[in-house]
Amino acid sequence: MSERPISRFPVPELKDLPEDVRAKILAVQEKAGFVPNVFLTLAHRPAEFRAFFAYHDALMEKDEGLTKAEREMIVVATSGANGCLYCVVAHGAILRIRAKSPRVADQVATNYRKAEITPRQRAMLDFAMQVSLDSATVDDADFAALREHGFTDDAIWDIGAIAAFFAMSNRLANVSSMRPNDEFFLMGRVPKA
């Protein structure tokens, strides 16, 4: 287990948090078996914690237009490009589970262009990277290319919104020096006990 602090910023005690924030953290702990450090890192600013997780859940917890695994692919690929260790490790773990493929998850984390993914997913990740790294260049031709792969306007919005949201998240994780939980490194690699 790492001895490094989970954040450069204060990490409050659960007992000192507003009830709704504490309840959300405890619900995640119940489901995952541990508290992901992002919850504890952001909890010191309760209003921002609520806004962050409301938008996160609105983007990531639906299965319309994109699968949950494809949503995680966007996070992992763009987080790698943004140099965000926390998000690559944490969302890489979620991708391993949702894609049911540790190999593909690791490939996407390293270089999605060489990953064993479909041409549709490659087009999705090309667009997500453009939004994450050079959004000023997005134009109608980019939308046309995605439509050729069957993406609707709603799905294209989701690709862009996930890339944009996690670009912000990556920067917060990097500024705070957020440490990935040790539990993430094995998730989806070994059978659950």
PDB file of C-alpha atoms in Angstrom:
ATOM      1  CA  MET A   1       0.000   0.000   0.000  1.00  0.00           C
ATOM      2  CA  SER A   2       1.218   3.474  -0.873  1.00  0.00           C
ATOM      3  CA  GLU A   3       2.213   5.858   1.885  1.00  0.00           C
ATOM      4  CA  ARG A   4       1.866   8.934  -0.323  1.00  0.00           C
ATOM      5  CA  PRO A   5      -1.074  11.230   0.551  1.00  0.00           C
ATOM      6  CA  ILE A   6      -4.092  10.897  -1.738  1.00  0.00           C
ATOM      7  CA  SER A   7      -4.157  14.646  -2.483  1.00  0.00           C
ATOM      8  CA  ARG A   8      -2.210  17.858  -2.040  1.00  0.00           C
ATOM      9  CA  PHE A   9      -5.395  19.367  -0.621  1.00  0.00           C
ATOM     10  CA  PRO A  10      -7.186  18.637   2.653  1.00  0.00           C
ATOM     11  CA  VAL A  11      -9.033  15.324   2.828  1.00  0.00           C
ATOM     12  CA  PRO A  12     -11.945  15.598   5.291  1.00  0.00           C
ATOM     13  CA  GLU A  13     -13.048  12.890   7.663  1.00  0.00           C
ATOM     14  CA  LEU A  14     -16.299  11.185   6.649  1.00  0.00           C
ATOM     15  CA  LYS A  15     -17.913  12.209   9.941  1.00  0.00           C
ATOM     16  CA  ASP A  16     -17.332  15.888   9.106  1.00  0.00           C
ATOM     17  CA  LEU A  17     -19.043  15.817   5.694  1.00  0.00           C
ATOM     18  CA  PRO A  18     -22.600  16.891   4.856  1.00  0.00           C
ATOM     19  CA  GLU A  19     -24.989  13.949   5.077  1.00  0.00           C
ATOM     20  CA  ASP A  20     -25.655  13.694   1.313  1.00  0.00           C
ATOM     21  CA  VAL A  21     -21.935  13.681   0.466  1.00  0.00           C
ATOM     22  CA  ARG A  22     -21.194  11.114   3.172  1.00  0.00           C
ATOM     23  CA  ALA A  23     -24.109   8.934   1.972  1.00  0.00           C
ATOM     24  CA  LYS A  24     -22.827   8.961  -1.623  1.00  0.00           C
ATOM     25  CA  ILE A  25     -19.326   8.005  -0.491  1.00  0.00           C
ATOM     26  CA  LEU A  26     -20.628   5.206   1.718  1.00  0.00           C
ATOM     27  CA  ALA A  27     -22.815   3.878  -1.118  1.00  0.00           C
ATOM     28  CA  VAL A  28     -19.771   3.729  -3.403  1.00  0.00           C
ATOM     29  CA  GLN A  29     -17.774   2.015  -0.670  1.00  0.00           C
ATOM     30  CA  GLU A  30     -20.555  -0.566  -0.246  1.00  0.00           C
ATOM     31  CA  LYS A  31     -20.597  -1.317  -3.982  1.00  0.00           C
ATOM     32  CA  ALA A  32     -16.838  -1.227  -4.672  1.00  0.00           C
ATOM     33  CA  GLY A  33     -15.500  -2.477  -1.358  1.00  0.00           C
ATOM     34  CA  PHE A  34     -13.349   0.654  -0.967  1.00  0.00           C
ATOM     35  CA  VAL A  35     -13.642   4.431  -1.385  1.00  0.00           C
ATOM     36  CA  PRO A  36     -12.060   5.683  -4.605  1.00  0.00           C
ATOM     37  CA  ASN A  37      -9.716   8.539  -3.771  1.00  0.00           C
ATOM     38  CA  VAL A  38     -11.501  10.932  -6.155  1.00  0.00           C
ATOM     39  CA  PHE A  39     -14.478  10.977  -3.765  1.00  0.00           C
ATOM     40  CA  LEU A  40     -12.324  11.856  -0.779  1.00  0.00           C
ATOM     41  CA  THR A  41     -10.246  14.396  -2.727  1.00  0.00           C
ATOM     42  CA  LEU A  42     -13.294  16.301  -3.988  1.00  0.00           C
ATOM     43  CA  ALA A  43     -15.255  16.024  -0.727  1.00  0.00           C
ATOM     44  CA  HIS A  44     -13.459  18.999   0.838  1.00  0.00           C
ATOM     45  CA  ARG A  45     -15.542  21.224  -1.510  1.00  0.00           C
ATOM     46  CA  PRO A  46     -19.081  19.779  -1.090  1.00  0.00           C
ATOM     47  CA  ALA A  47     -20.851  22.016  -3.642  1.00  0.00           C
ATOM     48  CA  GLU A  48     -18.285  21.134  -6.314  1.00  0.00           C
ATOM     49  CA  PHE A  49     -18.393  17.449  -5.281  1.00  0.00           C
ATOM     50  CA  ARG A  50     -22.167  17.417  -5.886  1.00  0.00           C
ATOM     51  CA  ALA A  51     -21.896  19.171  -9.259  1.00  0.00           C
ATOM     52  CA  PHE A  52     -18.997  16.984 -10.414  1.00  0.00           C
ATOM     53  CA  PHE A  53     -20.674  13.692  -9.617  1.00  0.00           C
ATOM     54  CA  ALA A  54     -24.073  14.795 -10.917  1.00  0.00           C
ATOM     55  CA  TYR A  55     -22.552  15.544 -14.331  1.00  0.00           C
ATOM     56  CA  HIS A  56     -20.289  12.471 -14.188  1.00  0.00           C
ATOM     57  CA  ASP A  57     -23.260  10.207 -13.538  1.00  0.00           C
ATOM     58  CA  ALA A  58     -25.394  11.891 -16.219  1.00  0.00           C
ATOM     59  CA  LEU A  59     -22.670  11.179 -18.797  1.00  0.00           C
ATOM     60  CA  MET A  60     -21.372   7.801 -17.688  1.00  0.00           C
ATOM     61  CA  GLU A  61     -24.308   5.858 -16.265  1.00  0.00           C
ATOM     62  CA  LYS A  62     -26.417   5.439 -19.376  1.00  0.00           C
ATOM     63  CA  ASP A  63     -26.305   2.961 -22.241  1.00  0.00           C
ATOM     64  CA  GLU A  64     -27.855   4.989 -25.062  1.00  0.00           C
ATOM     65  CA  GLY A  65     -25.847   5.637 -28.232  1.00  0.00           C
ATOM     66  CA  LEU A  66     -22.633   4.431 -26.616  1.00  0.00           C
ATOM     67  CA  THR A  67     -22.100   1.416 -24.411  1.00  0.00           C
ATOM     68  CA  LYS A  68     -20.753   1.910 -20.915  1.00  0.00           C
ATOM     69  CA  ALA A  69     -17.517   0.265 -22.086  1.00  0.00           C
ATOM     70  CA  GLU A  70     -17.224   2.761 -24.969  1.00  0.00           C
ATOM     71  CA  ARG A  71     -17.761   5.623 -22.532  1.00  0.00           C
ATOM     72  CA  GLU A  72     -14.880   4.276 -20.442  1.00  0.00           C
ATOM     73  CA  MET A  73     -12.719   3.911 -23.574  1.00  0.00           C
ATOM     74  CA  ILE A  74     -13.117   7.645 -24.143  1.00  0.00           C
ATOM     75  CA  VAL A  75     -12.055   8.393 -20.574  1.00  0.00           C
ATOM     76  CA  VAL A  76      -9.047   6.085 -20.671  1.00  0.00           C
ATOM     77  CA  ALA A  77      -7.725   7.194 -24.074  1.00  0.00           C
ATOM     78  CA  THR A  78      -8.119  10.933 -23.446  1.00  0.00           C
ATOM     79  CA  SER A  79      -6.812  10.681 -19.882  1.00  0.00           C
ATOM     80  CA  GLY A  80      -3.683   8.994 -21.195  1.00  0.00           C
ATOM     81  CA  ALA A  81      -3.194  11.829 -23.679  1.00  0.00           C
ATOM     82  CA  ASN A  82      -3.684  14.329 -20.848  1.00  0.00           C
ATOM     83  CA  GLY A  83      -1.141  12.553 -18.635  1.00  0.00           C
ATOM     84  CA  CYS A  84      -3.659  11.779 -15.889  1.00  0.00           C
ATOM     85  CA  LEU A  85      -2.405   8.782 -13.938  1.00  0.00           C
ATOM     86  CA  TYR A  86      -5.447   8.682 -11.651  1.00  0.00           C
ATOM     87  CA  CYS A  87      -8.022   8.495 -14.445  1.00  0.00           C
ATOM     88  CA  VAL A  88      -6.035   6.058 -16.590  1.00  0.00           C
ATOM     89  CA  VAL A  89      -5.656   3.680 -13.639  1.00  0.00           C
ATOM     90  CA  ALA A  90      -9.157   4.076 -12.151  1.00  0.00           C
ATOM     91  CA  HIS A  91     -11.101   4.133 -15.412  1.00  0.00           C
ATOM     92  CA  GLY A  92      -8.799   1.529 -16.927  1.00  0.00           C
ATOM     93  CA  ALA A  93     -10.012  -0.774 -14.142  1.00  0.00           C
ATOM     94  CA  ILE A  94     -13.638   0.047 -14.915  1.00  0.00           C
ATOM     95  CA  LEU A  95     -12.988  -0.471 -18.639  1.00  0.00           C
ATOM     96  CA  ARG A  96     -11.448  -3.900 -17.970  1.00  0.00           C
ATOM     97  CA  ILE A  97     -14.671  -4.868 -16.200  1.00  0.00           C
ATOM     98  CA  ARG A  98     -17.132  -3.290 -18.629  1.00  0.00           C
ATOM     99  CA  ALA A  99     -15.338  -4.465 -21.776  1.00  0.00           C
ATOM    100  CA  LYS A 100     -14.598  -7.838 -20.181  1.00  0.00           C
ATOM    101  CA  SER A 101     -11.126  -7.556 -21.683  1.00  0.00           C
ATOM    102  CA  PRO A 102      -8.029  -6.548 -19.721  1.00  0.00           C
ATOM    103  CA  ARG A 103      -6.017  -6.720 -22.953  1.00  0.00           C
ATOM    104  CA  VAL A 104      -8.160  -4.189 -24.841  1.00  0.00           C
ATOM    105  CA  ALA A 105      -8.326  -1.898 -21.804  1.00  0.00           C
ATOM    106  CA  ASP A 106      -4.540  -1.860 -21.531  1.00  0.00           C
ATOM    107  CA  GLN A 107      -4.218  -1.296 -25.280  1.00  0.00           C
ATOM    108  CA  VAL A 108      -6.589   1.693 -25.159  1.00  0.00           C
ATOM    109  CA  ALA A 109      -4.675   3.108 -22.183  1.00  0.00           C
ATOM    110  CA  THR A 110      -1.391   2.855 -24.055  1.00  0.00           C
ATOM    111  CA  ASN A 111      -2.264   3.550 -27.704  1.00  0.00           C
ATOM    112  CA  TYR A 112      -5.858   3.226 -28.872  1.00  0.00           C
ATOM    113  CA  ARG A 113      -4.707   3.466 -32.505  1.00  0.00           C
ATOM    114  CA  LYS A 114      -3.173   0.001 -32.166  1.00  0.00           C
ATOM    115  CA  ALA A 115      -5.897  -1.458 -29.936  1.00  0.00           C
ATOM    116  CA  GLU A 116      -8.098  -4.361 -30.952  1.00  0.00           C
ATOM    117  CA  ILE A 117     -11.206  -2.192 -31.320  1.00  0.00           C
ATOM    118  CA  THR A 118     -13.754  -1.741 -34.091  1.00  0.00           C
ATOM    119  CA  PRO A 119     -13.447   0.938 -36.797  1.00  0.00           C
ATOM    120  CA  ARG A 120     -16.498   2.607 -35.184  1.00  0.00           C
ATOM    121  CA  GLN A 121     -14.718   2.771 -31.809  1.00  0.00           C
ATOM    122  CA  ARG A 122     -11.558   4.064 -33.491  1.00  0.00           C
ATOM    123  CA  ALA A 123     -13.574   6.910 -35.098  1.00  0.00           C
ATOM    124  CA  MET A 124     -15.166   7.634 -31.711  1.00  0.00           C
ATOM    125  CA  LEU A 125     -11.760   7.845 -30.018  1.00  0.00           C
ATOM    126  CA  ASP A 126     -10.259   9.939 -32.827  1.00  0.00           C
ATOM    127  CA  PHE A 127     -13.033  12.485 -32.270  1.00  0.00           C
ATOM    128  CA  ALA A 128     -12.724  12.312 -28.458  1.00  0.00           C
ATOM    129  CA  MET A 129      -8.988  12.995 -28.711  1.00  0.00           C
ATOM    130  CA  GLN A 130      -9.633  15.952 -30.997  1.00  0.00           C
ATOM    131  CA  VAL A 131     -12.125  17.386 -28.499  1.00  0.00           C
ATOM    132  CA  SER A 132      -9.765  16.771 -25.598  1.00  0.00           C
ATOM    133  CA  LEU A 133      -6.610  18.146 -27.201  1.00  0.00           C
ATOM    134  CA  ASP A 134      -7.632  20.494 -30.035  1.00  0.00           C
ATOM    135  CA  SER A 135     -11.354  21.267 -29.840  1.00  0.00           C
ATOM    136  CA  ALA A 136     -11.038  24.483 -31.874  1.00  0.00           C
ATOM    137  CA  THR A 137     -10.471  22.355 -34.988  1.00  0.00           C
ATOM    138  CA  VAL A 138     -13.753  20.402 -34.738  1.00  0.00           C
ATOM    139  CA  ASP A 139     -15.847  21.011 -37.847  1.00  0.00           C
ATOM    140  CA  ASP A 140     -18.712  19.568 -39.898  1.00  0.00           C
ATOM    141  CA  ALA A 141     -16.420  17.026 -41.577  1.00  0.00           C
ATOM    142  CA  ASP A 142     -15.731  15.468 -38.170  1.00  0.00           C
ATOM    143  CA  PHE A 143     -19.469  15.062 -37.589  1.00  0.00           C
ATOM    144  CA  ALA A 144     -19.920  13.565 -41.064  1.00  0.00           C
ATOM    145  CA  ALA A 145     -17.177  11.010 -40.370  1.00  0.00           C
ATOM    146  CA  LEU A 146     -18.901   9.950 -37.151  1.00  0.00           C
ATOM    147  CA  ARG A 147     -22.297   9.721 -38.846  1.00  0.00           C
ATOM    148  CA  GLU A 148     -20.756   7.329 -41.409  1.00  0.00           C
ATOM    149  CA  HIS A 149     -20.143   4.997 -38.457  1.00  0.00           C
ATOM    150  CA  GLY A 150     -23.759   5.282 -37.318  1.00  0.00           C
ATOM    151  CA  PHE A 151     -23.352   7.830 -34.531  1.00  0.00           C
ATOM    152  CA  THR A 152     -26.371  10.053 -33.910  1.00  0.00           C
ATOM    153  CA  ASP A 153     -26.140  13.687 -32.867  1.00  0.00           C
ATOM    154  CA  ASP A 154     -26.904  12.613 -29.283  1.00  0.00           C
ATOM    155  CA  ALA A 155     -24.057  10.084 -29.340  1.00  0.00           C
ATOM    156  CA  ILE A 156     -21.695  12.672 -30.851  1.00  0.00           C
ATOM    157  CA  TRP A 157     -22.665  15.076 -28.052  1.00  0.00           C
ATOM    158  CA  ASP A 158     -21.877  12.352 -25.506  1.00  0.00           C
ATOM    159  CA  ILE A 159     -18.462  11.663 -27.044  1.00  0.00           C
ATOM    160  CA  GLY A 160     -17.624  15.379 -26.925  1.00  0.00           C
ATOM    161  CA  ALA A 161     -19.087  15.920 -23.468  1.00  0.00           C
ATOM    162  CA  ILE A 162     -17.237  12.942 -21.961  1.00  0.00           C
ATOM    163  CA  ALA A 163     -13.945  14.077 -23.516  1.00  0.00           C
ATOM    164  CA  ALA A 164     -14.501  17.651 -22.298  1.00  0.00           C
ATOM    165  CA  PHE A 165     -15.617  16.650 -18.800  1.00  0.00           C
ATOM    166  CA  PHE A 166     -12.655  14.352 -18.314  1.00  0.00           C
ATOM    167  CA  ALA A 167     -10.233  16.946 -19.691  1.00  0.00           C
ATOM    168  CA  MET A 168     -11.374  19.042 -16.714  1.00  0.00           C
ATOM    169  CA  SER A 169     -11.243  16.034 -14.389  1.00  0.00           C
ATOM    170  CA  ASN A 170      -7.726  15.162 -15.595  1.00  0.00           C
ATOM    171  CA  ARG A 171      -6.551  18.642 -14.769  1.00  0.00           C
ATOM    172  CA  LEU A 172      -8.084  18.540 -11.283  1.00  0.00           C
ATOM    173  CA  ALA A 173      -6.495  15.149 -10.639  1.00  0.00           C
ATOM    174  CA  ASN A 174      -3.117  16.434 -11.807  1.00  0.00           C
ATOM    175  CA  VAL A 175      -3.337  19.688  -9.808  1.00  0.00           C
ATOM    176  CA  SER A 176      -4.283  17.791  -6.669  1.00  0.00           C
ATOM    177  CA  SER A 177      -1.723  15.030  -7.342  1.00  0.00           C
ATOM    178  CA  MET A 178      -4.534  12.545  -6.772  1.00  0.00           C
ATOM    179  CA  ARG A 179      -3.168   9.085  -6.063  1.00  0.00           C
ATOM    180  CA  PRO A 180      -4.927   6.067  -7.583  1.00  0.00           C
ATOM    181  CA  ASN A 181      -6.167   3.542  -5.041  1.00  0.00           C
ATOM    182  CA  ASP A 182      -4.083   0.372  -4.894  1.00  0.00           C
ATOM    183  CA  GLU A 183      -7.291  -1.641  -5.432  1.00  0.00           C
ATOM    184  CA  PHE A 184      -7.665  -0.306  -8.982  1.00  0.00           C
ATOM    185  CA  PHE A 185      -4.472  -1.952 -10.213  1.00  0.00           C
ATOM    186  CA  LEU A 186      -5.881  -5.485  -9.919  1.00  0.00           C
ATOM    187  CA  MET A 187      -9.565  -4.825 -10.650  1.00  0.00           C
ATOM    188  CA  GLY A 188     -10.766  -6.688 -13.693  1.00  0.00           C
ATOM    189  CA  ARG A 189      -7.507  -8.623 -13.937  1.00  0.00           C
ATOM    190  CA  VAL A 190      -8.155 -11.337 -11.387  1.00  0.00           C
ATOM    191  CA  PRO A 191     -11.400 -13.139 -10.526  1.00  0.00           C
ATOM    192  CA  LYS A 192     -13.359 -11.673  -7.606  1.00  0.00           C
ATOM    193  CA  ALA A 193     -12.932 -13.617  -4.375  1.00  0.00           C
TER     194      ALA A 193
END
